[in-house]
Amino acid sequence: MTRFTYPMLATAFGLLLWQFLVWVTNAPHFILPDPLRVATTAISSRALIAEHALVTATEVLLGLLIGSVLGAVTAIQLAAAPRLARLVLPLLVFTQAVPVFALAPILTLWFGYGMASKIVMAVLIIYFPVTASFYDGLTRVPPALLDLASTMGARKSQVMWRIKIPHALPALASGLKLAAVYAPIGAVIGEWVGASKGLGYLMLLANGRAKIDLMFASLIALALFTVVLHKSVSLLAAKLDGPR
Amino acid sequence: MGHGVVRGVTRAPEITLTGSYGLETRPLFASTQMRLEAGQWTCLLGRSGVGKSTILRLILGLPTQGRFIGTVTADDGHPLDGRAGYMAQTDLLLPWLSVRDNVVLGARLRGERPDLDKAHAMIDRVGLGAYHDKKPAALSGGMRQRAALARTLMEDRPLVLLDEPFSALDAGTRADMQDLAAEVLRGKTVLLVTHDPAEACRLGHHIKLLSETGITSWAVPDAPPARDVDDPQTLQAQAALLAYLRGTS
């Protein structure tokens, strides 16, 4: 048994279930195409899918990078200034009550139909999980450790840099892993609302033309990209965790 | 932080704490005076929650939950800032740093260049010569406390406050650590907060008992510390102290 055995078994099970549903419902292929038809379309349209996937991947990666940096910097600022945190944290929570989906039309209006509005969507959707998880880690350093640092005459900046941030890296890693899954959602929502490129756009286009097999192929490409991204971020996060 | 002001003052000072302390809901200890003799070990015992660790925190200048009305002074008139070292019940080693980097943590936190040669010597002195580059996870509980002791020694403070640093160790390791600490902290003014009458009777030049009514002194055996674990007079003192603590708890 290798570490790939279970994921492959799960994939095979999923495909079988899909095929089974096609048989049982006897749905026409423009409603529910079978796996083989989708695979054939994916191969024949690979250049088209790759072209749009590249756009979405760029939006997601830039959004992930910008959102993570902004979130991490915010968390450090808030942890360094508890009064500011008391003021800002409730505001941050409040902003989470606004569904990002509802913001998409406004963002498209403000930032246009190009990549910018999708990157902003991805940034907005991951900013809070990254900030919240890293901030949690930064403020949960054992008090005794801070007492020790205080008796050593530590500088505040050094305590942040040498104790709080390393201590909070596993928490940041958790936030980044969540972000890797959320960022594609943000980008695709942005593409649905208004775009001329990207997997979200291609899915809408295929749907509108009753090319459901292409829509499924695009969807699977998006899912595969998200899985790879999540795995890559998890590997990076394992480095952040370090040998403890 | 004012560390620069007193860096040159390295003689072990005599420390006097005078005052009373209370939480919002109740007083913890009444008006009292406790003296830590210069260059000697003072062991502080008392039942849980009576305020032993609070006294230690007051001397260290760390925040406490209640209100202290009084003073903590040194006989040389200098402030205590930067002259007190601290060792807690847990080793407080940073898991992502090697033993060496943990030992020089103080210098790094002050933004100073660490003296790695001195750190090397301190690590050797506590018997961890083969573990300079190891992470804390690779060490046993006793070895981790040795590393914490090396970190305390590296700070080279004339006053050292120990908050039950050996209580989580097994009996054999604890006795070894007591001997080591007594040896390497010789000449410093030491306050050891402990629950263990045996530890107090082995290590204390002075034993103080803290209760709600204040601080009382307990007679120590004649032999100088660290006293042998099988010294009859030490065992006798330990038994008498235990009986007293049981009677008052």
Coordinates of C-alpha atoms in Angstrom, one line a residue:
Chain A
M1 CA 0.0 0.0 0.0
T2 CA 1.5 3.3 -1.0
R3 CA 0.3 6.7 0.2
F4 CA -1.4 7.1 -3.2
T5 CA -3.5 3.9 -2.7
Y6 CA -6.4 5.5 -0.8
P7 CA -6.7 8.7 -2.9
M8 CA -6.7 6.5 -6.0
L9 CA -9.4 4.2 -4.5
A10 CA -11.5 7.2 -3.6
T11 CA -11.2 8.6 -7.2
A12 CA -12.1 5.3 -8.6
F13 CA -15.1 5.1 -6.3
G14 CA -16.2 8.6 -7.3
L15 CA -16.0 7.8 -11.0
L16 CA -18.0 4.6 -10.5
L17 CA -20.6 6.5 -8.5
W18 CA -20.8 9.1 -11.3
Q19 CA -21.2 6.4 -14.0
F20 CA -23.8 4.6 -11.9
L21 CA -25.8 7.9 -11.6
V22 CA -25.7 8.3 -15.3
W23 CA -27.0 4.8 -15.8
V24 CA -29.7 5.0 -13.2
T25 CA -31.1 8.4 -14.1
N26 CA -30.6 7.8 -17.9
A27 CA -30.0 11.6 -18.1
P28 CA -29.1 12.9 -21.6
H29 CA -25.5 13.9 -22.0
F30 CA -26.3 17.6 -22.2
I31 CA -27.6 17.3 -18.6
L32 CA -25.2 14.8 -17.1
P33 CA -22.4 13.6 -19.3
D34 CA -20.6 10.4 -18.3
P35 CA -17.0 10.4 -17.2
L36 CA -15.7 9.0 -20.5
R37 CA -17.3 11.8 -22.5
V38 CA -15.9 14.5 -20.1
A39 CA -12.5 12.9 -20.3
T40 CA -12.6 12.9 -24.1
T41 CA -13.7 16.6 -24.1
A42 CA -11.0 17.5 -21.6
I43 CA -8.4 16.0 -23.9
S44 CA -9.7 17.5 -27.1
S45 CA -10.2 20.9 -25.5
R46 CA -7.0 20.8 -23.5
A47 CA -5.5 23.9 -25.1
L48 CA -8.6 25.9 -24.5
I49 CA -8.9 24.7 -20.8
A50 CA -5.2 25.3 -20.2
E51 CA -5.4 28.9 -21.6
H52 CA -8.2 29.8 -19.2
A53 CA -6.7 27.8 -16.3
L54 CA -3.6 29.9 -16.7
V55 CA -5.6 33.0 -16.2
T56 CA -7.4 31.7 -13.1
A57 CA -4.1 30.3 -11.7
T58 CA -2.5 33.7 -12.0
E59 CA -5.4 35.4 -10.3
V60 CA -5.4 32.8 -7.5
L61 CA -1.7 32.8 -6.9
L62 CA -1.4 36.6 -6.9
G63 CA -4.5 36.8 -4.7
L64 CA -3.1 34.2 -2.3
L65 CA 0.3 36.0 -2.1
I66 CA -1.1 39.5 -1.6
G67 CA -3.9 38.3 0.8
S68 CA -1.4 36.2 2.9
V69 CA 1.1 39.0 3.2
L70 CA -1.6 41.6 4.0
G71 CA -3.2 39.2 6.5
A72 CA 0.2 38.3 8.2
V73 CA 1.2 42.0 8.4
T74 CA -2.2 42.9 9.9
A75 CA -2.0 40.1 12.5
I76 CA 1.5 41.3 13.6
Q77 CA 0.4 44.9 13.8
L78 CA -2.7 43.9 15.9
A79 CA -0.6 41.6 18.2
A80 CA 1.9 44.4 18.7
A81 CA -0.9 46.9 19.6
P82 CA -3.6 45.3 21.8
R83 CA -5.6 48.5 21.9
L84 CA -5.7 48.7 18.1
A85 CA -6.7 45.0 18.1
R86 CA -9.7 45.7 20.4
L87 CA -10.8 48.4 17.9
V88 CA -10.1 46.6 14.7
L89 CA -11.0 43.0 15.4
P90 CA -14.7 43.6 15.8
L91 CA -14.7 45.5 12.5
L92 CA -12.9 42.6 10.8
V93 CA -15.5 40.2 12.1
F94 CA -18.3 42.5 11.0
T95 CA -16.8 42.6 7.4
Q96 CA -17.1 38.8 7.4
A97 CA -20.8 39.1 7.8
V98 CA -21.0 40.6 4.3
P99 CA -21.0 37.8 1.7
V100 CA -18.0 38.2 -0.7
F101 CA -20.3 37.1 -3.5
A102 CA -22.4 40.2 -2.9
L103 CA -19.4 42.4 -3.4
A104 CA -18.4 40.8 -6.7
P105 CA -20.5 43.1 -8.9
I106 CA -19.2 46.2 -7.1
L107 CA -15.6 45.0 -7.4
T108 CA -16.0 44.4 -11.1
L109 CA -17.4 47.9 -11.4
W110 CA -14.5 49.4 -9.5
F111 CA -11.6 47.2 -10.8
G112 CA -12.9 46.3 -14.3
Y113 CA -13.4 43.0 -16.2
G114 CA -9.7 42.1 -16.1
M115 CA -7.7 40.2 -13.6
A116 CA -7.6 43.0 -11.0
S117 CA -11.2 42.5 -9.7
K118 CA -10.6 38.7 -9.4
I119 CA -7.4 39.2 -7.5
V120 CA -9.1 41.6 -5.2
M121 CA -11.9 39.0 -4.6
A122 CA -9.3 36.3 -3.8
V123 CA -7.5 38.7 -1.5
L124 CA -10.8 39.6 0.3
I125 CA -11.9 36.0 0.8
I126 CA -8.6 34.9 2.3
Y127 CA -7.5 38.0 4.2
F128 CA -9.7 37.2 7.3
P129 CA -8.8 33.5 7.8
V130 CA -5.1 34.3 7.5
T131 CA -5.3 37.3 9.8
A132 CA -7.4 35.6 12.4
S133 CA -5.4 32.4 12.6
F134 CA -2.0 34.1 12.7
Y135 CA -3.3 36.6 15.3
D136 CA -4.5 33.8 17.4
G137 CA -1.1 32.2 17.4
L138 CA 0.7 35.4 18.1
T139 CA -1.4 36.1 21.2
R140 CA -1.3 32.6 22.6
V141 CA 2.3 32.5 23.6
P142 CA 2.6 31.0 27.1
P143 CA 2.7 33.9 29.6
A144 CA 5.7 32.3 31.4
L145 CA 7.7 32.7 28.3
L146 CA 6.9 36.4 28.1
D147 CA 7.8 36.7 31.8
L148 CA 11.2 35.1 31.1
A149 CA 11.8 37.5 28.2
S150 CA 10.8 40.4 30.4
T151 CA 13.3 39.4 33.1
M152 CA 15.9 39.2 30.4
G153 CA 15.3 42.8 29.5
A154 CA 14.0 41.9 26.0
R155 CA 13.0 44.5 23.4
K156 CA 9.4 44.3 22.3
S157 CA 10.5 44.0 18.7
Q158 CA 12.8 41.1 19.5
V159 CA 10.1 39.3 21.5
M160 CA 7.8 39.6 18.4
W161 CA 10.5 38.5 16.0
R162 CA 12.2 35.8 18.0
I163 CA 9.3 34.4 20.2
K164 CA 5.8 35.4 19.1
I165 CA 6.2 35.0 15.3
P166 CA 8.0 31.6 15.4
H167 CA 5.5 30.4 18.0
A168 CA 2.6 31.4 15.8
L169 CA 3.9 29.9 12.5
P170 CA 1.9 26.7 12.9
A171 CA -1.2 28.8 13.3
L172 CA -0.2 30.9 10.2
A173 CA 0.3 27.6 8.4
S174 CA -3.3 26.5 9.2
G175 CA -4.6 29.9 7.9
L176 CA -2.6 29.5 4.7
K177 CA -4.0 26.0 4.1
L178 CA -7.5 27.4 4.4
A179 CA -6.6 30.3 2.1
A180 CA -5.3 27.9 -0.6
V181 CA -8.8 26.4 -0.8
Y182 CA -10.7 29.7 -0.5
A183 CA -8.7 31.8 -3.0
P184 CA -9.9 29.8 -6.1
I185 CA -13.5 30.4 -4.9
G186 CA -12.9 34.1 -4.8
A187 CA -11.3 34.2 -8.3
V188 CA -14.1 32.0 -9.9
I189 CA -16.9 34.1 -8.3
G190 CA -15.2 37.2 -9.8
E191 CA -15.0 35.5 -13.2
W192 CA -18.7 34.5 -13.0
V193 CA -19.8 38.1 -12.4
G194 CA -17.8 39.6 -15.3
A195 CA -14.8 38.3 -17.2
S196 CA -13.7 37.3 -20.7
K197 CA -11.1 34.8 -19.5
G198 CA -10.6 32.2 -16.8
L199 CA -12.1 28.8 -15.8
G200 CA -15.1 30.5 -14.2
Y201 CA -15.8 32.3 -17.5
L202 CA -15.3 29.1 -19.5
M203 CA -17.7 27.2 -17.3
L204 CA -20.4 29.9 -17.7
L205 CA -19.8 30.0 -21.5
A206 CA -20.0 26.2 -21.8
N207 CA -23.1 26.1 -19.7
G208 CA -24.8 28.7 -21.8
R209 CA -24.1 26.7 -24.9
A210 CA -25.2 23.4 -23.3
K211 CA -21.7 22.1 -23.6
I212 CA -22.0 20.4 -20.2
D213 CA -19.1 18.1 -20.9
L214 CA -16.8 21.1 -21.3
M215 CA -18.2 22.7 -18.2
F216 CA -17.5 19.5 -16.2
A217 CA -14.0 19.3 -17.7
S218 CA -13.3 22.9 -16.6
L219 CA -14.7 22.2 -13.2
I220 CA -12.4 19.2 -12.8
A221 CA -9.5 21.3 -14.0
L222 CA -10.3 23.9 -11.3
A223 CA -10.7 21.2 -8.7
L224 CA -7.3 19.6 -9.7
F225 CA -5.6 23.0 -9.5
T226 CA -7.1 23.6 -6.1
V227 CA -5.9 20.2 -4.8
V228 CA -2.4 20.8 -6.1
L229 CA -2.3 24.3 -4.6
H230 CA -3.6 23.0 -1.3
K231 CA -0.9 20.3 -1.3
S232 CA 1.8 22.7 -2.2
V233 CA 0.8 25.1 0.5
S234 CA 0.6 22.2 3.0
L235 CA 4.2 21.2 2.1
L236 CA 5.2 24.8 2.7
A237 CA 3.2 24.9 5.9
A238 CA 5.0 21.8 7.1
K239 CA 8.3 23.7 6.7
L240 CA 6.8 26.5 8.8
D241 CA 5.9 24.1 11.5
G242 CA 9.5 23.0 11.6
P243 CA 10.9 20.3 13.8
R244 CA 9.2 20.7 17.1
Chain B
M1 CA 14.6 48.9 30.8
G2 CA 17.4 50.4 32.6
H3 CA 19.7 47.5 32.3
G4 CA 22.7 49.6 31.3
V5 CA 22.5 51.5 34.5
V6 CA 23.4 48.6 36.8
R7 CA 25.2 46.3 34.5
G8 CA 28.5 46.9 36.4
V9 CA 27.0 46.0 39.7
T10 CA 27.6 42.3 39.9
R11 CA 28.1 41.7 43.7
A12 CA 25.2 39.6 45.0
P13 CA 22.9 42.0 46.8
E14 CA 20.8 41.5 49.9
I15 CA 17.2 41.9 49.0
T16 CA 14.4 43.1 51.3
L17 CA 10.8 42.9 50.5
T18 CA 8.5 44.8 52.9
G19 CA 4.7 45.2 52.5
S20 CA 1.4 43.6 52.2
Y21 CA -0.4 42.1 49.3
G22 CA -4.0 41.3 48.5
L23 CA -6.3 40.3 45.7
E24 CA -9.4 42.3 45.1
T25 CA -11.5 39.9 47.0
R26 CA -9.2 39.0 49.9
P27 CA -5.8 39.8 51.4
L28 CA -3.1 37.2 50.6
F29 CA -0.5 38.1 53.1
A30 CA -0.4 40.7 55.8
S31 CA 2.2 43.3 56.4
T32 CA 5.5 41.4 56.3
Q33 CA 9.2 41.6 55.7
M34 CA 11.4 39.0 54.0
R35 CA 15.1 39.3 53.5
L36 CA 17.2 37.4 51.0
E37 CA 20.7 37.3 52.5
A38 CA 23.5 38.3 50.1
G39 CA 25.1 35.4 48.3
Q40 CA 23.0 32.7 50.0
W41 CA 20.0 30.5 49.2
T42 CA 16.7 31.3 50.8
C43 CA 14.0 28.7 50.4
L44 CA 10.4 29.8 50.6
L45 CA 7.7 27.3 51.4
G46 CA 3.9 27.5 52.1
R47 CA 0.7 25.9 51.0
S48 CA -0.6 26.3 47.5
G49 CA -2.1 29.7 46.7
V50 CA -0.6 31.4 49.7
G51 CA 1.4 33.7 47.4
K52 CA 4.9 32.2 47.1
S53 CA 5.1 32.8 43.4
T54 CA 3.7 36.2 43.9
I55 CA 6.6 37.2 46.1
L56 CA 8.9 35.9 43.4
R57 CA 7.1 38.0 40.8
L58 CA 7.2 41.1 42.9
I59 CA 11.0 40.8 43.3
L60 CA 11.3 40.2 39.5
G61 CA 9.1 43.2 38.8
L62 CA 6.6 41.2 36.9
P63 CA 2.9 42.0 36.9
T64 CA 0.7 40.3 39.4
Q65 CA -3.1 40.0 39.7
G66 CA -3.4 41.8 43.1
R67 CA -2.1 44.9 44.7
F68 CA 1.2 45.2 46.6
I69 CA 1.7 48.0 49.0
G70 CA 5.4 48.0 50.0
T71 CA 8.9 48.1 48.6
V72 CA 11.5 45.7 47.2
T73 CA 15.0 47.1 47.8
A74 CA 18.6 46.0 47.5
D75 CA 21.2 46.8 50.2
D76 CA 23.4 48.6 47.6
G77 CA 20.7 51.0 46.8
H78 CA 20.6 50.2 43.1
P79 CA 17.4 49.2 41.4
L80 CA 16.8 45.5 40.7
D81 CA 16.1 46.0 37.0
G82 CA 18.4 43.7 35.0
R83 CA 20.0 42.1 38.0
A84 CA 17.5 39.2 38.6
G85 CA 17.6 35.9 36.7
Y86 CA 14.6 33.6 36.6
M87 CA 14.0 29.9 36.2
A88 CA 10.5 28.6 36.1
Q89 CA 8.9 25.2 36.8
T90 CA 8.8 24.4 33.1
D91 CA 12.1 24.8 31.1
L92 CA 10.6 27.5 28.8
L93 CA 13.1 26.4 26.0
L94 CA 12.0 27.5 22.6
P95 CA 11.4 24.3 20.6
W96 CA 12.6 25.7 17.3
L97 CA 16.0 26.7 18.6
S98 CA 19.0 24.5 19.4
V99 CA 20.3 24.3 23.0
R100 CA 23.0 26.8 22.1
D101 CA 20.5 29.3 20.6
N102 CA 18.3 28.9 23.6
V103 CA 21.1 29.6 26.0
V104 CA 22.0 32.9 24.2
L105 CA 18.3 33.9 24.0
G106 CA 18.7 36.7 26.5
A107 CA 21.4 38.5 24.4
R108 CA 19.4 38.1 21.2
L109 CA 16.2 39.4 22.9
R110 CA 18.1 42.5 24.0
G111 CA 19.4 43.0 20.5
E112 CA 23.0 42.2 21.6
R113 CA 25.6 40.1 19.9
P114 CA 25.7 36.8 21.8
D115 CA 28.9 35.5 23.3
L116 CA 28.9 32.0 21.8
D117 CA 32.2 31.0 23.5
K118 CA 30.7 31.7 26.9
A119 CA 27.5 29.9 25.9
H120 CA 29.7 26.9 24.9
A121 CA 31.3 26.9 28.4
M122 CA 28.0 27.2 30.2
I123 CA 26.5 24.3 28.3
D124 CA 29.6 22.2 29.1
R125 CA 29.3 23.2 32.7
V126 CA 25.8 21.8 33.1
G127 CA 26.9 18.6 31.4
L128 CA 25.3 19.0 28.0
G129 CA 28.5 19.2 26.1
A130 CA 27.3 16.7 23.5
Y131 CA 24.0 18.5 22.9
H132 CA 24.9 22.0 21.7
D133 CA 23.1 21.6 18.4
K134 CA 20.3 19.5 19.6
K135 CA 16.7 20.8 19.7
P136 CA 14.9 20.6 23.1
A137 CA 12.7 17.8 21.8
A138 CA 15.8 15.5 21.7
L139 CA 16.5 16.0 25.4
S140 CA 15.0 14.4 28.5
G141 CA 13.2 16.4 31.2
G142 CA 16.3 16.6 33.3
M143 CA 18.5 17.6 30.4
R144 CA 16.0 20.3 29.4
Q145 CA 16.2 21.8 32.9
R146 CA 20.0 21.7 32.7
A147 CA 19.7 23.7 29.4
A148 CA 17.4 26.1 31.2
L149 CA 20.0 26.4 34.0
A150 CA 22.7 27.1 31.4
R151 CA 20.5 29.9 30.0
T152 CA 20.1 31.3 33.5
L153 CA 23.9 31.1 34.1
M154 CA 24.5 32.8 30.8
E155 CA 22.6 35.8 32.0
D156 CA 25.1 36.0 34.9
R157 CA 22.7 37.9 37.2
P158 CA 23.8 38.3 40.9
L159 CA 20.2 37.5 42.0
V160 CA 18.5 34.4 40.8
L161 CA 14.8 33.5 41.5
L162 CA 13.8 29.9 41.1
D163 CA 10.1 28.9 40.9
E164 CA 9.9 25.2 41.7
P165 CA 12.4 24.4 38.8
F166 CA 13.0 20.8 39.8
S167 CA 9.4 19.8 40.9
A168 CA 8.6 18.0 37.6
L169 CA 11.7 15.9 37.6
D170 CA 12.1 12.3 38.9
A171 CA 13.7 11.9 42.3
G172 CA 17.1 10.9 41.1
T173 CA 17.3 13.6 38.4
R174 CA 16.0 16.2 40.9
A175 CA 18.8 15.4 43.4
D176 CA 21.4 15.7 40.6
M177 CA 19.9 19.0 39.5
Q178 CA 19.9 20.3 43.1
D179 CA 23.6 19.5 43.5
L180 CA 24.4 21.1 40.1
A181 CA 22.3 24.3 40.8
A182 CA 23.9 24.7 44.3
E183 CA 27.3 24.4 42.7
V184 CA 26.9 26.7 39.8
L185 CA 24.8 29.3 41.6
R186 CA 27.3 29.6 44.5
G187 CA 27.8 33.1 45.6
K188 CA 24.6 34.4 44.1
T189 CA 21.6 35.6 46.1
V190 CA 19.0 32.9 45.4
L191 CA 15.3 32.6 46.2
L192 CA 14.0 29.1 45.7
V193 CA 10.2 28.8 45.8
T194 CA 9.4 25.1 46.5
H195 CA 6.8 22.7 47.8
D196 CA 9.3 20.2 48.9
P197 CA 10.6 20.2 52.5
A198 CA 13.4 17.9 51.5
E199 CA 14.6 20.3 48.8
A200 CA 14.4 23.2 51.2
C201 CA 16.4 21.4 53.9
R202 CA 19.1 20.3 51.4
L203 CA 19.6 23.6 49.7
G204 CA 18.6 26.5 52.0
H205 CA 20.9 28.7 54.0
H206 CA 17.6 30.0 55.2
I207 CA 14.1 28.6 55.1
K208 CA 11.1 30.8 55.3
L209 CA 7.5 29.8 55.7
L210 CA 4.8 32.0 54.1
S211 CA 1.3 32.0 55.5
E212 CA -1.6 34.5 55.6
T213 CA -0.2 35.9 58.8
G214 CA 3.2 36.6 57.3
I215 CA 6.6 35.0 57.0
T216 CA 8.4 33.0 59.7
S217 CA 11.9 31.5 59.7
W218 CA 12.6 27.8 60.1
A219 CA 15.8 26.5 61.6
V220 CA 18.2 24.8 59.0
P221 CA 20.6 22.0 59.7
D222 CA 24.2 22.9 60.7
A223 CA 25.9 21.5 57.6
P224 CA 26.4 23.9 54.7
P225 CA 24.3 23.4 51.6
A226 CA 24.0 21.4 49.4
R227 CA 23.5 18.9 52.2
D228 CA 23.8 15.2 51.5
V229 CA 20.5 13.4 50.9
D230 CA 21.3 11.0 53.7
D231 CA 22.6 13.5 56.2
P232 CA 20.8 12.5 59.4
Q233 CA 20.3 16.1 60.6
T234 CA 18.9 17.1 57.2
L235 CA 16.5 14.2 57.2
Q236 CA 15.4 15.1 60.7
A237 CA 14.8 18.7 59.8
Q238 CA 12.9 17.6 56.7
A239 CA 10.7 15.4 58.8
A240 CA 10.0 18.1 61.3
L241 CA 9.3 20.6 58.5
L242 CA 6.9 18.2 56.8
A243 CA 5.1 17.5 60.0
Y244 CA 4.7 21.3 60.6
L245 CA 3.4 21.9 57.1
R246 CA 0.9 19.1 57.4
G247 CA -0.2 20.5 60.7
T248 CA -0.8 23.9 59.3
S249 CA -2.4 23.0 56.0

